[in-house]
Structure formats: C-alpha cells, structure tokens
Amino acid sequence: MSFSTTQSHNSDPIIQQKLIIYLQEPDAHNVIIRMLYPRLVQRSYGREKRFFCPPPIVYIGGPGWRKCADDIAKTQESDNLLLNQRGSILNENLRWYCELGLNDEQTHLSSNIEFALVNASYYNELLGSGLHISNADKRKYFRMTLSLEAFRGPTTLNPVRRLGIFETAPIHVISKPPKKQSSATVDTGYVRLKSGMKVAVCQRTRCQTFATKYMHVQSDTIIGSQGKWSCFYIYLVSLDDTDHDEDSFMGEDGFIKYGDVVRFVDCLTGVCTPNLTVRKIDDGNVILDPNSTEFVAQLHRVAFQMNGVAYWSLSGTQIVQREVHAHTLTHHEAIDSIAWITVEADFCELKYYEALGPTKDLVTPIPVVTMADMGGTSEENSYIEIRGYGLSGDLEVWFGLIAARVETANDGFMRIKVPAPRGVLHIANNYPRVVKYFYDEEYRIAKVAVPITLVRRDGIIYPTDVSFHYNCTDVGGIGDIFMKEVFEKQQVEFEKSIPDQNTSRESAEEDRGIFNVMTDEDDDNFPPSFS
C-alpha cells in the first residue's frame, strides 16, 4: 500500500466560502445514504431459498437531494439548449435508479426509485427482500453493492449520471449454525454472540421473510415492524451493576452465555431495552439453567426473561411483557410470541455535499473516519491521525475554515498537522455558528470546538464525526481530539414526519405504556397471526 505526502498549501478561497455556508447548517445540505444489512447469512439448498434475514435496507434522504436534482436539471436544460431540443423533453422529470445486489455481477435486485418530497427532504427506501445465496455459490464471504444513477432524458449530452457505487463490509456465509455451541466446528466462532456486537432481532413464525417481524426504533420507542428493522448493540451487563438505572449500566466483554443478562442499545438513537436474561428454548420449553455454560448462537431461537414468568414479547406492533405458564421451576412454556432470533448486522451512513455543483467523477469512494488519535501537545509538534476507509491524498482536511497540512495519506490512514489556533479562531470568530465555545468542567478551562471536514479537490464536502477542541488558554496544551458517538448524531433527516403504516395504534393503547403485562386471558388471539 503506497503512501502519498501533501505539502502545505493555502486555503482555497472558493472552497472556504462554500464551507462558511455549509458548516453553519450541515444538515440543510447533506445528501445521505444509509445501508443496513446482515453480516451473517445462510446458504440456500435445492429449491429452498433462504432469504437474507434481516433483509438489506437502503435509506436515501437529506435536503441535499433537492439541490442534487436541481443541479442535474440545470445541466439537462443546458444540454438540451445546446442540442436545440425543446418541448416535453426539457421538462421531463429525473428518474432515479437504485440497484442492490451481490458483488458477483450475476445475482442482483434492481428497483426504480421514485423520489418523494417530504418536508423539503427527499426520502426513499429500498428493501432487498429477495436476495439469497445459492448452493452453487461456494464463497465463504461476499459483499453487497449499491449503485445509484440518474436518468436525465434520452436527448441530453449525458443522459445518465452515475452517482457512485457503494459497497458493504464482508458478509459471512454459513450452512447452518451448530446445534450446540460447545461443539468445535469451523463456524462456531463466527456465530457466537459477543458483547458489543451489532445485531438485528426478529421473530419468525415461518421460513419466509414476509412472516418476520423485527425490533425497530421509531420515535424513541421500540416496536415490531415487518418492513423495517433497527441495528442494535448487544451488551453483556455486569453482575456488579446494582444501580438498576434504565438509562445506564455497566457492560462487560466476552461471549454471551445462556443465563447472562444483556441489553440492546439502538445504534442510531441510543434507545435501550431494560435488563433481559437470555434463556434457551428447547422442545417447546424455556430452559432456566442457572449453571449453564453454553454460548448463545446466532439464528437460534431464544427467550428474553424480564422477571419471574414475564418475558420480552410482541403483540402486533407493540412490545409487551408476556406472562407464560411455568411447567416446573426450570421449564416455562415457550410460545411463539416470546421466541426471538438474533443475528449479526451492520450499518453504514454516508454523507456528502457537492459544493461546486455536479462533478464529472463519481462521488465515491466516500471517506469514513472510524478512529481518531492525537500526538503532541504544543503548537509546534501536535498532529492528529485518522483511520477509516476511502481516505486518500486527494482529500484536504479542514479545521473549521482553515485547510491543514496533510503529512501522510493512504486509503485507510491520514496524518495531519494541527493548525495554529490563532489562525483557525481568528476566521471562525467572524462566523460563530461554525464553531462552538464551551467550558470544560473537568479541567476548568474554556474551549472551542472546531469541526474537521474532508474536502475533495473537485469541491465535494465530506463531513466527519470528528472535531478538535482548542484550549482558550495556554494551560493543558493546544487541545484534544473528539469523536462523536454514533447514537449522539441527529437523525431528523429520516424520522421527521414519516409515518410507519405498520405502527398505527389507538391512543388508548399508547397510554398503556410500552411494557404492558399480558396473560392468556388478556388476548385470546395471541400470538398475532401474520398475513
């Protein structure tokens, strides 16, 4: 892997002016693409098709789509005028194409996306419910690819504009999970649940995905949904945690065993479940074995005990406490509504803004920063190192409105000299909405937070979750680096005023709360049927 070195350069005044507008309100300009997908899938055999569970979902949103469409329409109009084309072609609406599939150029799912206008933001989603791996495909790993194109009309100079090709992380393929996790097989290590892993949680009453309901967070509430699912962190709760706080807990590392207490935390919003004890389901019974040493496997049916005979359950779209019959002290009734399946999943959220208008090149690869560190403490020797993917020497790194010197860069690593605080803050003070002043209570020092932004040489702005906190005094060095947690981000681009047809409830049901206790007498039709 080759490294490149970029020399110091002055800040481009045109890019600087665009950044002044952008950094004051980034959410008003971003084009956002979010992908949720499984990291573990089962291979299909014969005529049986084991569709990916959960199915990959692509969300497209953000106000930046409006500007993207307007800019493309302007170039379409210019092209038509150059070709002396008038009439209906000039006013033809843009047609967007989204193709999601495997990276073998053979198996794919294609869909034509019709963009809708919701609160001045474009919002669409594509559900890849028909994807599967056949027995003829012997790969142990593969990636899914997403391709986005805009069709501008048959008579334009460039009728199709390709935005880019987006790729997921590697996805592992297995035949089926081992029946017992105590057995030593090739797939055993891959299918065990581990604390800190990102997962999807669902209920399946039949083998096809249309009968599956997933745990999904909407309006800070965990619900059940057939068409949407959320990515959760699963954490092993420490036995030393005696606080019993609904919003905080002590986590532990390691693989998860039956009888352990866990919590699910939504990756995007931070909404979490209460403490849940993982119980094994076997032969129609929930097994309560206090001495179990068996590890919990993905794709196995498990129950989550809340207390006594009450279990984490699903009634329609509502999460409830479901009381079951206790056959013995160690065997409880295992009904479908308390049986859950957990599988490793992942998500990626990509943002960009074409500050200088549409570019000739693809917007991909979109750089993503996953880790940021700092070295040195003084103005002379301080630097930051960022790691991720999609990085390159063609990217400029801006501290607020000042371009920093990139010392070293490759696809996964960049080392940047920290600009002197005087120059950064002198310009930023004229634009108070670009920076944020605050007081650090721990160190009793005033600081100013400056966003770190990546800018490609053709004017594409890529925001990051990294900021640099300059110290406003000489005490404590020049400052420190800070990286925002995923669930601290604002997600208004997708959730705002977008109703879920699967989650309509009566107001009386909403008043009952999320954790209602249900018994057999409460609901004669329980568990719910799926049509």
Short mmCIF file of C-alpha atoms in Angstrom, two decimals:
data_model
loop_
_atom_site.label_atom_id
_atom_site.label_comp_id
_atom_site.label_asym_id
_atom_site.label_seq_id
_atom_site.Cartn_x
_atom_site.Cartn_y
_atom_site.Cartn_z
CA MET A 1 0.00 0.00 0.00
CA SER A 2 1.56 3.24 -1.14
CA PHE A 3 1.68 6.44 0.85
CA SER A 4 1.48 9.96 -0.50
CA THR A 5 2.64 13.19 1.05
CA THR A 6 0.89 16.50 0.56
CA GLN A 7 2.74 19.76 1.07
CA SER A 8 1.37 22.72 2.96
CA HIS A 9 -0.92 24.97 0.95
CA ASN A 10 -3.12 27.98 1.45
CA SER A 11 -6.85 27.65 1.95
CA ASP A 12 -8.79 27.85 -1.31
CA PRO A 13 -10.97 30.98 -1.00
CA ILE A 14 -13.77 29.47 -3.13
CA ILE A 15 -13.94 26.30 -1.00
CA GLN A 16 -13.67 28.45 2.10
CA GLN A 17 -16.73 30.47 1.09
CA LYS A 18 -18.67 27.28 0.41
CA LEU A 19 -17.63 25.89 3.80
CA ILE A 20 -18.84 29.06 5.51
CA ILE A 21 -22.32 28.37 4.16
CA TYR A 22 -22.16 24.62 4.70
CA LEU A 23 -20.76 24.47 8.24
CA GLN A 24 -23.35 26.87 9.62
CA GLU A 25 -26.07 24.30 8.86
CA PRO A 26 -24.69 21.00 7.51
CA ASP A 27 -27.98 19.10 7.82
CA ALA A 28 -29.57 21.51 5.33
CA HIS A 29 -27.12 20.49 2.58
CA ASN A 30 -26.19 16.83 3.06
CA VAL A 31 -27.04 14.01 0.70
CA ILE A 32 -27.43 10.98 2.97
CA ILE A 33 -27.27 7.30 2.08
CA ARG A 34 -27.75 4.76 4.85
CA MET A 35 -27.42 0.99 4.43
CA LEU A 36 -28.48 -1.66 6.95
CA TYR A 37 -27.53 -5.23 6.14
CA PRO A 38 -26.83 -8.64 7.75
CA ARG A 39 -23.26 -9.74 8.43
CA LEU A 40 -24.18 -13.45 8.58
CA VAL A 41 -26.43 -15.31 6.11
CA GLN A 42 -27.35 -18.93 5.43
CA ARG A 43 -26.74 -20.71 2.16
CA SER A 44 -29.76 -22.00 0.22
CA TYR A 45 -30.03 -25.64 -0.82
CA GLY A 46 -32.08 -27.17 -3.62
CA ARG A 47 -35.35 -25.36 -4.26
CA GLU A 48 -35.40 -23.86 -0.78
CA LYS A 49 -34.45 -20.19 -0.79
CA ARG A 50 -33.11 -18.91 2.50
CA PHE A 51 -33.61 -15.19 2.02
CA PHE A 52 -31.31 -12.86 3.89
CA CYS A 53 -32.63 -12.22 7.38
CA PRO A 54 -32.72 -9.35 8.09
CA PRO A 55 -33.12 -8.11 4.51
CA PRO A 56 -30.78 -5.29 3.47
CA ILE A 57 -32.41 -1.86 3.53
CA VAL A 58 -31.18 1.29 1.80
CA TYR A 59 -32.43 4.67 3.06
CA ILE A 60 -31.94 7.74 0.90
CA GLY A 61 -32.65 11.10 2.47
CA GLY A 62 -31.46 14.56 3.32
CA PRO A 63 -32.23 18.00 1.87
CA GLY A 64 -29.16 17.69 -0.35
CA TRP A 65 -31.14 15.56 -2.78
CA ARG A 66 -33.18 18.62 -3.74
CA LYS A 67 -30.06 20.56 -4.70
CA CYS A 68 -28.67 17.49 -6.44
CA ALA A 69 -31.84 17.19 -8.54
CA ASP A 70 -31.92 20.94 -9.26
CA ASP A 71 -28.28 20.96 -10.37
CA ILE A 72 -28.82 17.98 -12.66
CA ALA A 73 -31.94 19.64 -14.09
CA LYS A 74 -29.91 22.77 -14.88
CA THR A 75 -27.28 20.76 -16.74
CA GLN A 76 -30.08 18.91 -18.54
CA GLU A 77 -31.59 22.22 -19.65
CA SER A 78 -28.22 23.49 -20.84
CA ASP A 79 -27.55 20.29 -22.78
CA ASN A 80 -30.95 20.44 -24.46
CA LEU A 81 -30.41 24.05 -25.48
CA LEU A 82 -27.06 23.14 -26.99
CA LEU A 83 -28.76 20.37 -28.95
CA ASN A 84 -31.67 22.67 -29.92
CA GLN A 85 -34.12 20.34 -28.19
CA ARG A 86 -37.33 21.91 -26.93
CA GLY A 87 -40.66 20.74 -25.60
CA SER A 88 -41.55 17.93 -23.25
CA ILE A 89 -38.03 16.54 -23.04
CA LEU A 90 -36.89 19.76 -21.41
CA ASN A 91 -39.37 19.33 -18.56
CA GLU A 92 -39.02 15.58 -18.15
CA ASN A 93 -38.66 14.57 -14.51
CA LEU A 94 -35.50 12.91 -13.34
CA ARG A 95 -35.70 9.16 -12.99
CA TRP A 96 -33.51 7.62 -10.32
CA TYR A 97 -32.32 4.03 -10.43
CA CYS A 98 -31.05 2.10 -7.45
CA GLU A 99 -29.57 -1.36 -7.87
CA LEU A 100 -28.72 -3.50 -4.86
CA GLY A 101 -27.13 -6.91 -5.23
CA LEU A 102 -24.20 -9.24 -4.65
CA ASN A 103 -20.80 -8.33 -5.99
CA ASP A 104 -20.65 -11.19 -8.49
CA GLU A 105 -22.24 -9.23 -11.37
CA GLN A 106 -24.81 -12.01 -11.75
CA THR A 107 -27.21 -12.07 -8.81
CA HIS A 108 -28.84 -8.73 -8.12
CA LEU A 109 -32.05 -6.98 -7.18
CA SER A 110 -32.97 -3.95 -9.26
CA SER A 111 -35.51 -1.32 -8.33
CA ASN A 112 -36.54 2.01 -9.81
CA ILE A 113 -36.73 4.57 -7.01
CA GLU A 114 -39.40 7.25 -7.30
CA PHE A 115 -38.28 10.20 -5.20
CA ALA A 116 -40.94 11.73 -2.96
CA LEU A 117 -40.86 15.17 -1.37
CA VAL A 118 -41.41 15.08 2.40
CA ASN A 119 -40.88 18.27 4.39
CA ALA A 120 -38.49 19.63 1.76
CA SER A 121 -36.41 16.44 2.06
CA TYR A 122 -36.19 13.54 -0.31
CA TYR A 123 -36.89 10.24 1.40
CA ASN A 124 -36.92 6.76 -0.07
CA GLU A 125 -36.08 3.24 0.93
CA LEU A 126 -35.32 0.03 -0.93
CA LEU A 127 -35.94 -3.31 0.76
CA GLY A 128 -33.89 -6.18 -0.68
CA SER A 129 -36.25 -8.96 0.39
CA GLY A 130 -35.43 -11.39 -2.42
CA LEU A 131 -31.67 -11.80 -2.01
CA HIS A 132 -30.19 -15.21 -1.24
CA ILE A 133 -27.02 -17.28 -1.78
CA SER A 134 -27.46 -20.44 -3.84
CA ASN A 135 -25.74 -23.74 -3.21
CA ALA A 136 -23.76 -23.28 -6.42
CA ASP A 137 -22.05 -20.24 -4.91
CA LYS A 138 -19.24 -21.65 -2.76
CA ARG A 139 -17.97 -18.35 -1.40
CA LYS A 140 -17.47 -18.04 2.35
CA TYR A 141 -17.60 -14.26 2.15
CA PHE A 142 -19.09 -11.71 -0.21
CA ARG A 143 -20.04 -8.04 -0.30
CA MET A 144 -23.22 -6.32 -1.40
CA THR A 145 -23.01 -3.37 -3.75
CA LEU A 146 -25.32 -0.42 -4.24
CA SER A 147 -25.32 1.57 -7.48
CA LEU A 148 -27.15 4.90 -7.88
CA GLU A 149 -27.86 6.52 -11.24
CA ALA A 150 -29.90 9.48 -12.51
CA PHE A 151 -31.53 9.32 -15.95
CA ARG A 152 -31.79 12.84 -17.38
CA GLY A 153 -33.55 12.18 -20.68
CA PRO A 154 -32.70 10.49 -23.99
CA THR A 155 -31.67 13.64 -25.88
CA THR A 156 -29.20 15.15 -23.42
CA LEU A 157 -25.46 15.11 -23.98
CA ASN A 158 -25.01 12.78 -21.00
CA PRO A 159 -28.36 11.04 -20.43
CA VAL A 160 -27.18 9.02 -17.42
CA ARG A 161 -25.26 10.34 -14.44
CA ARG A 162 -23.80 7.72 -12.14
CA LEU A 163 -23.51 8.99 -8.59
CA GLY A 164 -21.39 6.13 -7.36
CA ILE A 165 -21.05 2.51 -6.31
CA PHE A 166 -21.25 1.78 -2.59
CA GLU A 167 -20.03 -1.45 -1.00
CA THR A 168 -20.74 -3.14 2.33
CA ALA A 169 -18.34 -4.82 4.72
CA PRO A 170 -17.69 -8.57 4.17
CA ILE A 171 -20.70 -10.83 4.84
CA HIS A 172 -20.08 -14.36 6.14
CA VAL A 173 -21.94 -17.34 4.64
CA ILE A 174 -22.69 -20.49 6.66
CA SER A 175 -24.70 -23.64 6.02
CA LYS A 176 -26.45 -23.57 9.39
CA PRO A 177 -25.40 -22.76 12.96
CA PRO A 178 -24.13 -25.67 15.07
CA LYS A 179 -26.87 -27.10 17.28
CA LYS A 180 -24.70 -26.80 20.38
CA GLN A 181 -22.10 -24.11 20.85
CA SER A 182 -19.98 -26.40 22.98
CA SER A 183 -19.05 -28.32 19.82
CA ALA A 184 -15.93 -27.30 17.94
CA THR A 185 -16.74 -26.53 14.29
CA VAL A 186 -15.43 -24.09 11.74
CA ASP A 187 -18.46 -21.81 12.07
CA THR A 188 -18.71 -21.90 15.87
CA GLY A 189 -16.57 -18.83 16.47
CA TYR A 190 -18.44 -16.82 13.85
CA VAL A 191 -21.96 -17.45 15.12
CA ARG A 192 -21.50 -16.84 18.84
CA LEU A 193 -22.99 -13.65 20.23
CA LYS A 194 -20.39 -11.33 21.69
CA SER A 195 -20.82 -8.29 23.89
CA GLY A 196 -20.59 -5.10 21.82
CA MET A 197 -21.66 -6.82 18.59
CA LYS A 198 -24.17 -5.10 16.30
CA VAL A 199 -27.23 -7.28 15.75
CA ALA A 200 -30.76 -7.40 14.39
CA VAL A 201 -33.52 -9.04 16.45
CA CYS A 202 -36.57 -10.65 14.91
CA GLN A 203 -39.40 -13.14 15.31
CA ARG A 204 -40.00 -15.74 12.60
CA THR A 205 -43.04 -18.00 12.62
CA ARG A 206 -42.45 -19.31 9.10
CA CYS A 207 -39.40 -19.71 6.88
CA GLN A 208 -40.13 -16.78 4.54
CA THR A 209 -39.29 -13.18 5.34
CA PHE A 210 -42.81 -11.79 4.85
CA ALA A 211 -43.81 -13.55 8.09
CA THR A 212 -40.96 -11.96 10.05
CA LYS A 213 -41.24 -9.03 12.44
CA TYR A 214 -38.20 -7.08 13.55
CA MET A 215 -37.36 -4.93 16.54
CA HIS A 216 -37.36 -1.36 15.26
CA VAL A 217 -36.96 2.02 16.95
CA GLN A 218 -39.42 4.71 15.93
CA SER A 219 -39.92 7.99 17.79
CA ASP A 220 -37.66 6.72 20.61
CA THR A 221 -39.88 3.67 21.12
CA ILE A 222 -39.05 0.03 20.38
CA ILE A 223 -41.77 -1.58 18.29
CA GLY A 224 -42.26 -4.56 15.99
CA SER A 225 -42.24 -3.95 12.25
CA GLN A 226 -42.50 -6.16 9.17
CA GLY A 227 -40.89 -3.71 6.74
CA LYS A 228 -38.23 -2.01 8.87
CA TRP A 229 -35.58 -3.05 11.36
CA SER A 230 -33.01 -1.34 13.53
CA CYS A 231 -29.41 -2.22 14.24
CA PHE A 232 -28.69 -2.71 17.96
CA TYR A 233 -25.60 -3.14 20.06
CA ILE A 234 -25.95 -6.13 22.39
CA TYR A 235 -24.09 -5.67 25.68
CA LEU A 236 -23.38 -8.12 28.47
CA VAL A 237 -24.48 -6.41 31.71
CA SER A 238 -22.08 -6.69 34.62
CA LEU A 239 -23.33 -8.64 37.64
CA ASP A 240 -21.76 -5.92 39.80
CA ASP A 241 -24.19 -3.36 38.37
CA THR A 242 -26.61 -2.69 41.25
CA ASP A 243 -27.79 0.70 40.03
CA HIS A 244 -30.75 -0.70 38.04
CA ASP A 245 -30.94 2.55 36.08
CA GLU A 246 -32.99 2.31 32.89
CA ASP A 247 -30.66 4.67 31.03
CA SER A 248 -27.23 3.48 32.19
CA PHE A 249 -25.50 0.22 33.01
CA MET A 250 -22.06 -1.37 33.35
CA GLY A 251 -21.02 -3.54 30.43
CA GLU A 252 -18.58 -6.44 30.20
CA ASP A 253 -16.60 -8.00 27.37
CA GLY A 254 -16.76 -11.59 26.22
CA PHE A 255 -19.09 -14.12 24.64
CA ILE A 256 -22.67 -14.32 25.89
CA LYS A 257 -23.94 -17.50 27.59
CA TYR A 258 -27.44 -18.63 28.49
CA GLY A 259 -28.40 -17.10 31.82
CA ASP A 260 -26.44 -13.89 31.18
CA VAL A 261 -28.13 -10.50 31.47
CA VAL A 262 -27.98 -8.34 28.34
CA ARG A 263 -29.24 -5.05 26.98
CA PHE A 264 -29.93 -3.95 23.42
CA VAL A 265 -28.95 -0.36 22.55
CA ASP A 266 -30.07 1.16 19.25
CA CYS A 267 -27.01 2.17 17.23
CA LEU A 268 -28.55 5.38 15.90
CA THR A 269 -30.65 6.77 18.75
CA GLY A 270 -29.26 5.20 21.93
CA VAL A 271 -32.71 3.87 22.93
CA CYS A 272 -32.16 0.73 25.01
CA THR A 273 -34.12 -2.16 26.46
CA PRO A 274 -34.29 -2.98 30.18
CA ASN A 275 -32.14 -5.79 31.56
CA LEU A 276 -33.04 -9.07 29.85
CA THR A 277 -31.88 -12.56 30.83
CA VAL A 278 -31.12 -14.81 27.85
CA ARG A 279 -32.87 -18.19 28.08
CA LYS A 280 -32.57 -21.23 25.84
CA ILE A 281 -35.62 -22.61 24.01
CA ASP A 282 -35.64 -26.37 23.50
CA ASP A 283 -38.51 -28.76 22.67
CA GLY A 284 -41.17 -26.14 23.28
CA ASN A 285 -39.80 -25.11 26.68
CA VAL A 286 -37.82 -22.19 28.02
CA ILE A 287 -34.92 -23.71 29.95
CA LEU A 288 -33.86 -21.93 33.15
CA ASP A 289 -30.48 -23.47 33.93
CA PRO A 290 -28.51 -21.38 36.44
CA ASN A 291 -25.35 -23.42 35.80
CA SER A 292 -25.39 -23.30 32.00
CA THR A 293 -22.04 -22.80 30.28
CA GLU A 294 -23.37 -22.98 26.72
CA PHE A 295 -22.75 -19.97 24.50
CA VAL A 296 -25.64 -18.29 22.69
CA ALA A 297 -25.61 -18.77 18.92
CA GLN A 298 -26.95 -16.51 16.23
CA LEU A 299 -30.03 -17.74 14.34
CA HIS A 300 -31.12 -19.86 17.34
CA ARG A 301 -34.50 -19.24 18.98
CA VAL A 302 -34.06 -17.72 22.44
CA ALA A 303 -36.27 -16.02 25.03
CA PHE A 304 -35.53 -12.85 26.98
CA GLN A 305 -36.75 -13.11 30.55
CA MET A 306 -37.69 -9.87 32.29
CA ASN A 307 -38.69 -11.23 35.70
CA GLY A 308 -40.36 -14.39 37.02
CA VAL A 309 -42.61 -15.75 34.28
CA ALA A 310 -42.71 -12.44 32.34
CA TYR A 311 -40.85 -12.32 29.02
CA TRP A 312 -39.99 -9.72 26.38
CA SER A 313 -42.75 -10.28 23.85
CA LEU A 314 -44.51 -8.85 20.82
CA SER A 315 -48.24 -8.20 20.46
CA GLY A 316 -48.99 -6.86 16.99
CA THR A 317 -46.52 -3.99 16.75
CA GLN A 318 -46.27 -3.37 20.49
CA ILE A 319 -43.54 -4.65 22.81
CA VAL A 320 -45.09 -6.09 25.99
CA GLN A 321 -44.31 -8.23 29.00
CA ARG A 322 -45.86 -11.61 28.35
CA GLU A 323 -46.55 -13.96 31.24
CA VAL A 324 -46.30 -17.65 30.39
CA HIS A 325 -47.19 -20.86 32.20
CA ALA A 326 -44.48 -22.36 34.41
CA HIS A 327 -44.38 -26.15 33.99
CA THR A 328 -41.63 -26.51 36.62
CA LEU A 329 -39.10 -24.25 38.29
CA THR A 330 -36.70 -24.77 35.38
CA HIS A 331 -39.14 -25.18 32.48
CA HIS A 332 -41.51 -22.47 31.24
CA GLU A 333 -43.90 -22.57 28.32
CA ALA A 334 -42.26 -21.35 25.09
CA ILE A 335 -44.86 -19.69 22.88
CA ASP A 336 -44.06 -18.07 19.53
CA SER A 337 -44.51 -14.51 20.77
CA ILE A 338 -41.56 -14.75 23.20
CA ALA A 339 -39.18 -16.57 20.82
CA TRP A 340 -36.58 -14.29 19.22
CA ILE A 341 -33.75 -14.76 16.74
CA THR A 342 -30.61 -12.63 16.91
CA VAL A 343 -28.17 -12.27 14.01
CA GLU A 344 -25.14 -10.06 13.45
CA ALA A 345 -25.89 -6.97 11.38
CA ASP A 346 -24.24 -3.71 10.46
CA PHE A 347 -24.99 -0.31 9.03
CA CYS A 348 -23.14 2.49 7.33
CA GLU A 349 -24.20 6.09 6.91
CA LEU A 350 -22.59 8.12 4.13
CA LYS A 351 -22.90 11.88 3.68
CA TYR A 352 -21.61 14.30 1.09
CA TYR A 353 -22.33 17.68 -0.47
CA GLU A 354 -21.30 18.82 -3.96
CA ALA A 355 -20.42 22.39 -3.07
CA LEU A 356 -19.36 23.37 -6.60
CA GLY A 357 -22.19 21.55 -8.35
CA PRO A 358 -22.27 18.15 -10.09
CA THR A 359 -18.85 16.66 -10.76
CA LYS A 360 -17.72 14.61 -13.73
CA ASP A 361 -16.35 11.87 -11.49
CA LEU A 362 -18.23 9.55 -9.14
CA VAL A 363 -18.80 10.82 -5.62
CA THR A 364 -17.43 7.50 -4.37
CA PRO A 365 -15.40 6.41 -2.56
CA ILE A 366 -16.95 8.38 0.28
CA PRO A 367 -14.38 8.64 3.10
CA VAL A 368 -15.47 7.39 6.51
CA VAL A 369 -13.46 8.06 9.67
CA THR A 370 -13.70 5.28 12.25
CA MET A 371 -10.91 6.29 14.65
CA ALA A 372 -9.05 9.48 15.53
CA ASP A 373 -5.97 9.93 17.74
CA MET A 374 -3.73 12.83 18.64
CA GLY A 375 0.01 13.15 19.16
CA GLY A 376 1.99 16.01 20.66
CA THR A 377 0.74 18.77 22.92
CA SER A 378 2.23 22.03 21.69
CA GLU A 379 1.56 24.14 18.64
CA GLU A 380 4.88 23.05 17.13
CA ASN A 381 4.59 19.25 17.43
CA SER A 382 0.87 18.44 17.59
CA TYR A 383 -0.78 16.28 14.93
CA ILE A 384 -3.81 14.04 14.54
CA GLU A 385 -4.10 10.60 12.94
CA ILE A 386 -7.38 9.43 11.47
CA ARG A 387 -8.19 5.90 10.34
CA GLY A 388 -11.04 4.59 8.27
CA TYR A 389 -11.66 3.78 4.62
CA GLY A 390 -11.98 5.80 1.43
CA LEU A 391 -9.19 8.14 2.57
CA SER A 392 -6.59 9.39 0.09
CA GLY A 393 -4.07 12.11 -0.68
CA ASP A 394 -6.68 13.82 -2.89
CA LEU A 395 -8.55 14.95 0.22
CA GLU A 396 -7.98 18.21 2.02
CA VAL A 397 -8.54 18.31 5.78
CA TRP A 398 -10.16 21.47 7.10
CA PHE A 399 -10.17 22.59 10.74
CA GLY A 400 -13.18 24.86 10.62
CA LEU A 401 -12.35 27.29 7.81
CA ILE A 402 -8.59 26.61 7.64
CA ALA A 403 -7.04 23.87 5.48
CA ALA A 404 -4.47 21.84 7.42
CA ARG A 405 -1.28 20.28 6.07
CA VAL A 406 -1.66 16.58 5.29
CA GLU A 407 1.67 14.95 6.06
CA THR A 408 0.85 11.34 5.10
CA ALA A 409 -2.17 9.70 3.49
CA ASN A 410 -3.31 6.39 2.03
CA ASP A 411 -6.61 4.52 1.67
CA GLY A 412 -7.03 3.86 5.38
CA PHE A 413 -4.83 6.39 7.19
CA MET A 414 -4.09 10.12 7.27
CA ARG A 415 -1.71 12.13 9.44
CA ILE A 416 -2.44 15.85 9.67
CA LYS A 417 -0.59 18.74 11.28
CA VAL A 418 -2.84 20.62 13.71
CA PRO A 419 -3.14 24.25 12.52
CA ALA A 420 -2.17 27.03 14.89
CA PRO A 421 -5.18 28.08 16.99
CA ARG A 422 -4.71 31.77 16.26
CA GLY A 423 -5.40 31.41 12.54
CA VAL A 424 -8.30 28.99 12.98
CA LEU A 425 -10.09 31.01 15.65
CA HIS A 426 -9.45 34.38 14.02
CA ILE A 427 -11.54 33.41 10.98
CA ALA A 428 -14.06 31.33 12.93
CA ASN A 429 -14.85 34.20 15.30
CA ASN A 430 -16.46 36.02 12.39
CA TYR A 431 -18.81 33.06 11.91
CA PRO A 432 -19.96 31.96 15.39
CA ARG A 433 -22.24 29.23 14.02
CA VAL A 434 -19.23 27.39 12.59
CA VAL A 435 -17.57 26.81 15.98
CA LYS A 436 -18.86 26.11 19.47
CA TYR A 437 -17.50 27.66 22.65
CA PHE A 438 -17.95 25.75 25.90
CA TYR A 439 -16.49 25.35 29.38
CA ASP A 440 -14.83 22.06 30.34
CA GLU A 441 -15.98 21.39 33.90
CA GLU A 442 -13.47 18.56 34.43
CA TYR A 443 -10.37 20.62 33.60
CA ARG A 444 -11.93 24.00 34.43
CA ILE A 445 -10.88 25.54 31.16
CA ALA A 446 -12.64 27.32 28.30
CA LYS A 447 -12.52 25.54 24.94
CA VAL A 448 -13.76 25.98 21.41
CA ALA A 449 -14.87 23.03 19.25
CA VAL A 450 -13.91 23.21 15.57
CA PRO A 451 -15.38 20.67 13.09
CA ILE A 452 -12.98 18.63 10.98
CA THR A 453 -14.17 18.29 7.38
CA LEU A 454 -12.75 16.41 4.40
CA VAL A 455 -12.93 18.14 1.01
CA ARG A 456 -12.10 16.57 -2.34
CA ARG A 457 -10.26 18.70 -4.87
CA ASP A 458 -13.32 18.95 -7.14
CA GLY A 459 -15.36 20.55 -4.35
CA ILE A 460 -17.18 17.61 -2.75
CA ILE A 461 -17.51 18.10 1.01
CA TYR A 462 -17.49 15.01 3.24
CA PRO A 463 -18.45 15.73 6.87
CA THR A 464 -16.94 13.68 9.69
CA ASP A 465 -17.87 12.98 13.30
CA VAL A 466 -14.52 14.36 14.44
CA SER A 467 -13.88 17.77 15.94
CA PHE A 468 -10.86 19.43 17.53
CA HIS A 469 -11.25 21.20 20.87
CA TYR A 470 -8.78 24.07 21.11
CA ASN A 471 -7.88 25.31 24.58
CA CYS A 472 -8.53 29.01 25.01
CA THR A 473 -5.60 29.35 27.45
CA ASP A 474 -2.01 28.14 27.50
CA VAL A 475 -2.82 25.58 30.21
CA GLY A 476 -3.17 21.94 29.12
CA GLY A 477 -1.55 22.10 25.69
CA ILE A 478 -3.07 23.08 22.36
CA GLY A 479 -6.22 20.97 22.75
CA ASP A 480 -7.58 17.48 22.12
CA ILE A 481 -9.45 15.43 19.55
CA PHE A 482 -13.07 14.35 20.00
CA MET A 483 -15.15 11.84 18.05
CA LYS A 484 -18.92 11.80 18.34
CA GLU A 485 -20.65 8.54 19.24
CA VAL A 486 -22.98 7.14 16.61
CA PHE A 487 -26.16 7.48 18.64
CA GLU A 488 -25.36 11.09 19.53
CA LYS A 489 -25.99 12.14 15.93
CA GLN A 490 -29.19 13.88 14.96
CA GLN A 491 -31.33 11.64 12.78
CA VAL A 492 -34.08 14.10 11.86
CA GLU A 493 -33.42 13.65 8.14
CA PHE A 494 -35.19 10.28 8.10
CA GLU A 495 -37.58 10.21 11.04
CA LYS A 496 -39.22 13.61 10.64
CA SER A 497 -42.90 13.37 9.69
CA ILE A 498 -42.60 9.95 8.08
CA PRO A 499 -45.40 7.71 9.40
CA ASP A 500 -45.00 3.95 9.66
CA GLN A 501 -48.07 2.22 8.32
CA ASN A 502 -47.30 -0.85 10.41
CA THR A 503 -47.32 1.03 13.70
CA SER A 504 -50.66 2.80 13.89
CA ARG A 505 -52.13 2.48 17.38
CA GLU A 506 -55.15 3.66 19.22
CA SER A 507 -54.48 6.42 21.71
CA ALA A 508 -55.70 4.19 24.50
CA GLU A 509 -53.00 1.65 23.68
CA GLU A 510 -50.33 4.34 23.72
CA ASP A 511 -51.40 5.43 27.18
CA ARG A 512 -50.86 1.92 28.49
CA GLY A 513 -47.10 2.24 28.02
CA ILE A 514 -44.50 0.08 26.34
CA PHE A 515 -44.13 -2.72 28.89
CA ASN A 516 -47.67 -3.96 29.48
CA VAL A 517 -48.16 -7.28 31.26
CA MET A 518 -50.27 -9.71 29.25
CA THR A 519 -51.77 -13.01 30.30
CA ASP A 520 -53.71 -15.66 28.42
CA GLU A 521 -56.98 -14.01 29.43
CA ASP A 522 -55.93 -10.62 28.10
CA ASP A 523 -55.69 -11.66 24.46
CA ASP A 524 -57.48 -14.73 23.16
CA ASN A 525 -55.96 -14.23 19.72
CA PHE A 526 -52.37 -14.10 20.98
CA PRO A 527 -49.86 -14.71 19.44
CA PRO A 528 -50.69 -12.47 16.48
CA SER A 529 -51.18 -14.02 13.07
CA PHE A 530 -49.19 -12.86 10.05
CA SER A 531 -50.81 -12.47 6.68
#
